[in-house]
Structures are given as structure tokens and as C-alpha cells.
CSV table of C-alpha atoms in Angstrom, one decimal:
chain,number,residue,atom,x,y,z
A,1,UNK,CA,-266.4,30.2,218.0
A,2,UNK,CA,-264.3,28.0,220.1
A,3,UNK,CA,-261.9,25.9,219.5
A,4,UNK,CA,-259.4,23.2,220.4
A,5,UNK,CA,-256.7,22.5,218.3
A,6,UNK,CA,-254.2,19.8,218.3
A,7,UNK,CA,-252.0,17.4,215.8
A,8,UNK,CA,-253.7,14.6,214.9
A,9,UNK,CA,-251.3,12.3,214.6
A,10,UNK,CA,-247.8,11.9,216.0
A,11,UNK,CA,-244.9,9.1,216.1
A,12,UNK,CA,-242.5,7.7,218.6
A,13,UNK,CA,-240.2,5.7,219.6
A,14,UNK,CA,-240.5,3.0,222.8
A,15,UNK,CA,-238.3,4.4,225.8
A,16,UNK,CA,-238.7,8.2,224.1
A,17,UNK,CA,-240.0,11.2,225.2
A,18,UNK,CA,-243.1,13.0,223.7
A,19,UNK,CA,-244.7,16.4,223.7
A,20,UNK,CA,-248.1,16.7,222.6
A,21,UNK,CA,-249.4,20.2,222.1
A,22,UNK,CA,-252.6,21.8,222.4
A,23,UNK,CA,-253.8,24.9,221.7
A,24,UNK,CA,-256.9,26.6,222.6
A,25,UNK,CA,-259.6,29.7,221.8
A,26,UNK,CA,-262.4,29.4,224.3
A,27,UNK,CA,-264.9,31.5,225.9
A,28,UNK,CA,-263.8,31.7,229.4
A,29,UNK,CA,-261.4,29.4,230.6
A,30,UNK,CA,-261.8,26.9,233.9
A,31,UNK,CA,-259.4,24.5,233.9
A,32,UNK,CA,-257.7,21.9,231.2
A,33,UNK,CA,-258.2,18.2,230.8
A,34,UNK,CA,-255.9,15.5,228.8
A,35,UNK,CA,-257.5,12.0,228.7
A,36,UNK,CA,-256.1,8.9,227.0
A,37,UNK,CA,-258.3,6.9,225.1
A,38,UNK,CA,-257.2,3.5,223.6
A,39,UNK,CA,-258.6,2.3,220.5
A,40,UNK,CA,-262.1,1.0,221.0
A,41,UNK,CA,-262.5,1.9,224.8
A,42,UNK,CA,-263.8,5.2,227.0
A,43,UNK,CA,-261.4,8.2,228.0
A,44,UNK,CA,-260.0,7.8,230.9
A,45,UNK,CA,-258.6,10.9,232.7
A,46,UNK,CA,-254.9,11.7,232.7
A,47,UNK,CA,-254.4,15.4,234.2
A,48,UNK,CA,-255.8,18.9,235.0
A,49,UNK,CA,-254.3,22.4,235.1
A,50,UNK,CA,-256.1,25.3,236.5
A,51,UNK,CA,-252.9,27.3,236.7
A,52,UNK,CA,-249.8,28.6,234.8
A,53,UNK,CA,-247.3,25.8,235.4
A,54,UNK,CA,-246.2,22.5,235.6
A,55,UNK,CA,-247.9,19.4,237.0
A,56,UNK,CA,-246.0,15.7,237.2
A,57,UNK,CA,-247.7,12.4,237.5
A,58,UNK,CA,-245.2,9.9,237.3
A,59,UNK,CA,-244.3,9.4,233.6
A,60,UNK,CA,-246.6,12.2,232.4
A,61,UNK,CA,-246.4,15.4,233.0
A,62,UNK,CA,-248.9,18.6,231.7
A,63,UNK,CA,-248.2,21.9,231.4
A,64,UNK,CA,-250.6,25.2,231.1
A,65,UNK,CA,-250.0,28.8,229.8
A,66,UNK,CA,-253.0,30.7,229.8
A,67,UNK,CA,-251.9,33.6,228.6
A,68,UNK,CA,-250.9,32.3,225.4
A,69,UNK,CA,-253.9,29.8,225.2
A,70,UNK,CA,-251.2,26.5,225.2
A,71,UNK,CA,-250.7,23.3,226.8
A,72,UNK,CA,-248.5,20.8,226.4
A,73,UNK,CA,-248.3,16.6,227.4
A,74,UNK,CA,-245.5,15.5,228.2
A,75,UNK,CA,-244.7,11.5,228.1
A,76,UNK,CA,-241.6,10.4,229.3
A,77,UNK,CA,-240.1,6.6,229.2
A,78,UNK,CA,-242.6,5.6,226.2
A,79,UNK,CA,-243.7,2.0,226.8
A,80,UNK,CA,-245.7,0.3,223.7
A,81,UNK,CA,-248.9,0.4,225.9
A,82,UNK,CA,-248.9,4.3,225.6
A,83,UNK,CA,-250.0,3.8,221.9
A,84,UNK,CA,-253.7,5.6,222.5
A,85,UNK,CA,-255.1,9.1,221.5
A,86,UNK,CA,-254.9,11.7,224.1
A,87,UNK,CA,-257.4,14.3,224.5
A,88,UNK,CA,-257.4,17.8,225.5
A,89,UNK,CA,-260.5,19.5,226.8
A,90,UNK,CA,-261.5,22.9,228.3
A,91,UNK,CA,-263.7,23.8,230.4
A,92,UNK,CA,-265.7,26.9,229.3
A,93,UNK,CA,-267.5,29.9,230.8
A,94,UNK,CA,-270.3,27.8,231.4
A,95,UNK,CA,-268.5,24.9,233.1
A,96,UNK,CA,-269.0,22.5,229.8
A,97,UNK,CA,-266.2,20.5,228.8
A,98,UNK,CA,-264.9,21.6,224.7
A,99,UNK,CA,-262.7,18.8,223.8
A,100,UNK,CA,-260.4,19.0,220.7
A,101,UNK,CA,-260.1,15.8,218.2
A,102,UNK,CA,-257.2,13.8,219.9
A,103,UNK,CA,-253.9,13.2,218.9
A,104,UNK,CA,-253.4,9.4,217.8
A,105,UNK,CA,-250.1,8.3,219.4
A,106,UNK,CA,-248.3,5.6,217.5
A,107,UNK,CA,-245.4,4.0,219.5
A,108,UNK,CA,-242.8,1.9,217.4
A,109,UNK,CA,-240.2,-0.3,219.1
B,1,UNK,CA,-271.6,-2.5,239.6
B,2,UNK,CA,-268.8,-0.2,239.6
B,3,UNK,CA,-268.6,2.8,237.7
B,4,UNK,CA,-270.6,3.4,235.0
B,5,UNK,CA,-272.3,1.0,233.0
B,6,UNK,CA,-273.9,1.8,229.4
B,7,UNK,CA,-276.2,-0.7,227.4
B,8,UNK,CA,-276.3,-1.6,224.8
B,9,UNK,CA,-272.6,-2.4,223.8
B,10,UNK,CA,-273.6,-2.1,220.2
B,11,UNK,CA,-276.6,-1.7,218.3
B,12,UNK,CA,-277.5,-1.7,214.2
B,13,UNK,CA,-280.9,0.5,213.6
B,14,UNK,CA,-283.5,1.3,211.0
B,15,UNK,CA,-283.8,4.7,210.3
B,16,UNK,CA,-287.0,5.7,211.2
B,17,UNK,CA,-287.2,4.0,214.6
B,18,UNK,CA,-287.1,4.9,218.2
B,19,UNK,CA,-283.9,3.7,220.4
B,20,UNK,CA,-283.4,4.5,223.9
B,21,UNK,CA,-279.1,4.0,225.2
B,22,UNK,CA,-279.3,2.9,228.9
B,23,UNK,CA,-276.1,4.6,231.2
B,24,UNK,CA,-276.0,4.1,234.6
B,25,UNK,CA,-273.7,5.0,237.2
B,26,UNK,CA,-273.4,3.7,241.1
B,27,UNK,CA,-270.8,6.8,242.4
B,28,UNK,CA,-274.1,9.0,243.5
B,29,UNK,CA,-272.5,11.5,241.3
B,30,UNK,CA,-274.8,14.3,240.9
B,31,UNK,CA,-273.8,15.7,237.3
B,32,UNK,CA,-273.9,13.1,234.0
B,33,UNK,CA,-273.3,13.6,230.4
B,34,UNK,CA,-273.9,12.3,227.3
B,35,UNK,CA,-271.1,12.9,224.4
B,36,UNK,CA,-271.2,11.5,220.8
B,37,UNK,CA,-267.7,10.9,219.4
B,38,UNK,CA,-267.5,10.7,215.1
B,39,UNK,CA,-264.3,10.0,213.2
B,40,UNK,CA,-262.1,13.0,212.8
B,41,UNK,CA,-264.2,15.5,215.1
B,42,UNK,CA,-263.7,15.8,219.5
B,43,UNK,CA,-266.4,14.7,221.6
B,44,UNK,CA,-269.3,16.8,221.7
B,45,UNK,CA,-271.9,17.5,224.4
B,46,UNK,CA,-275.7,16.2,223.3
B,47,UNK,CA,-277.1,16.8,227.0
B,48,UNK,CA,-276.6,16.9,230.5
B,49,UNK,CA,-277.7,16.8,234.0
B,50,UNK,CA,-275.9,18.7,237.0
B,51,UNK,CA,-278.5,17.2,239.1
B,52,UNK,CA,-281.6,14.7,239.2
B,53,UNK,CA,-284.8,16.2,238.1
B,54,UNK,CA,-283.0,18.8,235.5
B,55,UNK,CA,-281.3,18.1,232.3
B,56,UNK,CA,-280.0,21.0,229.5
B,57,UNK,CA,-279.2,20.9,226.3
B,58,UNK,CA,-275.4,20.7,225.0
B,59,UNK,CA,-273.7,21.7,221.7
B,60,UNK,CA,-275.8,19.1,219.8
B,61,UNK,CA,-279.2,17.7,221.3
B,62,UNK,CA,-281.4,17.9,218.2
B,63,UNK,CA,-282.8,14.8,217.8
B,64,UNK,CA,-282.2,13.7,221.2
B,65,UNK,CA,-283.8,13.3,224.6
B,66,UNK,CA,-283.1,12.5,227.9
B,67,UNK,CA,-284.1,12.2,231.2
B,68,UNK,CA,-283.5,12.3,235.1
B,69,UNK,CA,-285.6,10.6,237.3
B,70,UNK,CA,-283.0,10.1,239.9
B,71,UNK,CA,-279.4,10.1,240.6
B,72,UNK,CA,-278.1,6.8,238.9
B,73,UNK,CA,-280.0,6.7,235.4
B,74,UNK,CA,-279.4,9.2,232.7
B,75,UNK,CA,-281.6,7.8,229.6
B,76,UNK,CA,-280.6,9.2,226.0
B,77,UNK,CA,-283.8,8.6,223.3
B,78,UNK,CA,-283.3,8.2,219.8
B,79,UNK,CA,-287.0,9.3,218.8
B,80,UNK,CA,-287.1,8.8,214.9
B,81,UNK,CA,-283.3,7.8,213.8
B,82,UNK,CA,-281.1,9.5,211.3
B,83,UNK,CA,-278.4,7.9,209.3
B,84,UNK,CA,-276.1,10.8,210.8
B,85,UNK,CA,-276.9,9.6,214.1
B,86,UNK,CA,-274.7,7.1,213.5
B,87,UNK,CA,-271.9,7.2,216.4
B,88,UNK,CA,-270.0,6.2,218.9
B,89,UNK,CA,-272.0,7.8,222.4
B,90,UNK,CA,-270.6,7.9,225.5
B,91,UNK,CA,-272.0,8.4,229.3
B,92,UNK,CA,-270.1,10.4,231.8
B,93,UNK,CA,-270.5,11.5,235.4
B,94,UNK,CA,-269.1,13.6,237.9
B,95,UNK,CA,-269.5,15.0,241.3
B,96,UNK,CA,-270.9,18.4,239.7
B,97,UNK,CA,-268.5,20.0,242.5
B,98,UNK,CA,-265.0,21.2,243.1
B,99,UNK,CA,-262.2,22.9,241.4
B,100,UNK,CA,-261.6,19.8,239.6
B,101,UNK,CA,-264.8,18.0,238.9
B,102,UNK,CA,-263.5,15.4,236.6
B,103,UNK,CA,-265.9,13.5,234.5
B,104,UNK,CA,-266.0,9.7,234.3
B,105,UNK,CA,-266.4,7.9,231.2
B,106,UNK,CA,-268.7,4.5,230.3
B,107,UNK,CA,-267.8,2.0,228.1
B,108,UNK,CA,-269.8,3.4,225.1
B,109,UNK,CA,-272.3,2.0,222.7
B,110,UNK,CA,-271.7,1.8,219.2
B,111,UNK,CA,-274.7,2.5,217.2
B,112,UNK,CA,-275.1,2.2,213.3
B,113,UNK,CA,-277.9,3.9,211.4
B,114,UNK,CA,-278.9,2.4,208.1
């Protein structure tokens, strides 16, 4: 089956620096998704990794191993407002989206 | 409008009766989803649309139907409700092309079973 694993919880402190992992068992493999969802709202699309590496976006950053089935979220300079879930997703052989549960981010000052 | 819009916000329903959850999206995207999203589990795909006139079926559609008349509305029906129907369902949309092809989320509606 597949499957999308991540922690479901994790803790933090304001002006820290987080690494959310996620690992994954999919049938084919065509790209990886994190979203952030606050509590009560939609997703709303953070990154995407196609290949082996490192991508930056400002304070976040997402990196990809395919060959070991891992990714990683990086959030630097934590600001309270990060406090959300963050998702990771993957999209499959047949181009659908497998998401994994989230990871609720708690930031504490 | 801008983005996607879904309606209603919320809804409490009697098992037993029929429910349609209105999405509908104004970035001519040609590709839109609809995802339920239940406490402790990821979203999962109830059915999609890569284009208007054709829908499939996702990872659970039992109990669901929906529709694509044209490019903006993508319907889901509720045709006799379950208690385990009960969910938070969300509405998404995305070109259907490119590398990326990243999907857009609605606000979601909240519906309660009883």
C-alpha cells in the first residue's frame, strides 16, 4: 500500500529552527508537496521537490531524497504565526496527490 | 470572486437525506478535486475532474457523486447520508498541467451527520 508517514506533533521555540520529516512508500513517485494548514482553514501550498536536493523560499526551505524515500521542512526564524500543521503529499504513478496526516506545529515563546 | 469558493460553510444533517456541497472556482483551471479530511487521518481523494465533462473516482467515492458540467462548478452529492460521512471536505483545483501542477484549496465545509 502506500504510505506517508510523518510525526504528528512537534514543539518549538519562537526565533528557532525546525525540521519536520517525512517519509514516504508510494507507487511511483512525481513530485513532493508540503502545505501549511492553520487550524480551522484550507492548505495552502508551501513547496515542491521534483528532484534530489535543496529548495529555499525565504524562511522555509524543503529538501528531497528519493532514493531513500525522505523529505525534510525546514523552518528557520520561527515566528508564533508558524503555529499550523504542515502537510506532505506525493504525487503517485497516476498523478493523484497521497498526503500523510500532518504534523501539528506548536510554537511557544 | 477569487479563488475558489465552497458553500455551505457548515452544515448539521439527518442521516438518511440527500446534501449536495457547492465548490466553485473562477481560475478556468481545468482539473478539480474533492478531499475529505477526518481527525488523525491525511486528506483523502473522494473524486476528481482533470477536465469538464469527465470525473473519476479517488481513494474513497462510495457514497459520493459528482459532476462536471463546465469548467468552474464541481458539485459533490451526498445521496442518502451516513453518520461516517461526517467531515471536514475540501475543493481544490489546478491547471491539470505542468511539472508542478499545484492544487488550490477552498475554504471547506464542515458537515455533521447525526
Amino acid at each position: 500500500g502506500q504510505n506517508i508517514d510523518q510525526p504528528t506533533e512537534m514543539t518549538a521555540t519562537e526565533g528557532a529552527i525546525v525540521q519536520i520529516n517525512c517519509t514516504y512508500q508510494t507507487s511511483g513517485f512525481n513530485g513532493l508537496f508540503w502545505y501549511q494548514q492553520h487550524a480551522g482553514e484550507a492548505p495552502t501550498f508551501l513547496s515542491y521537490n521534483v528532484l534530489d536536493g535543496l529548495e529555499e523560499k525565504g524562511r522555509f526551505s524543503s529538501f528531497l531524497s528519493r532514493s531513500k524515500g525522505y523529505s525534510y521542512l525546514l523552518l528557520k526564524e520561527l515566528q508564533m504565526k508558524d503555529s499550523a500543521s504542515y502537510l506532505c503529499a506525493v504525487r503517485d504513478s497516476n498523478y493523484q496527490l497521497i498526503w500523510g496526516a500532518g504534523t501539528k506545529l506548536i510554537i511557544k515563546p | 470572486i477569487a479563488g475558489i469558493t465552497q458553500a455551505p460553510t457548515s452544515q448539521i444533517l439527518a442521516a438518511g437525506r440527500r446534501m449536495t456541497l457547492r465548490c466553485t472556482q473562477d481560475m478556468r483551471h481545468n482539473a478539480m478535486y474533492w478531499y475529505r479530511q477526518d481527525l488523525g487521518l491525511g486528506l483523502r481523494l473522494i473524486h476528481y475532474s482533470n477536465t469538464a465533462g469527465t470525473t473519476g473516482k479517488g481513494e474513497v467515492p462510495d457514497g459520493y457523486s459528482v459532476s462536471r458540467a463546465n469548467t468552474d462548478d464541481f458539485p459533490l452529492t451526498l445521496a442518502s447520508a451516513v453518520p461516517s460521512q461526517t467531515s471536514v471536505y475540501f475543493c481544490a483545483s489546478s491547471t491539470g498541467t505542468g511539472d508542478t501542477d499545484t492544487q488550490y484549496f477552498g475554504p471547506g465545509t464542515r458537515l455533521t451527520v447525526l
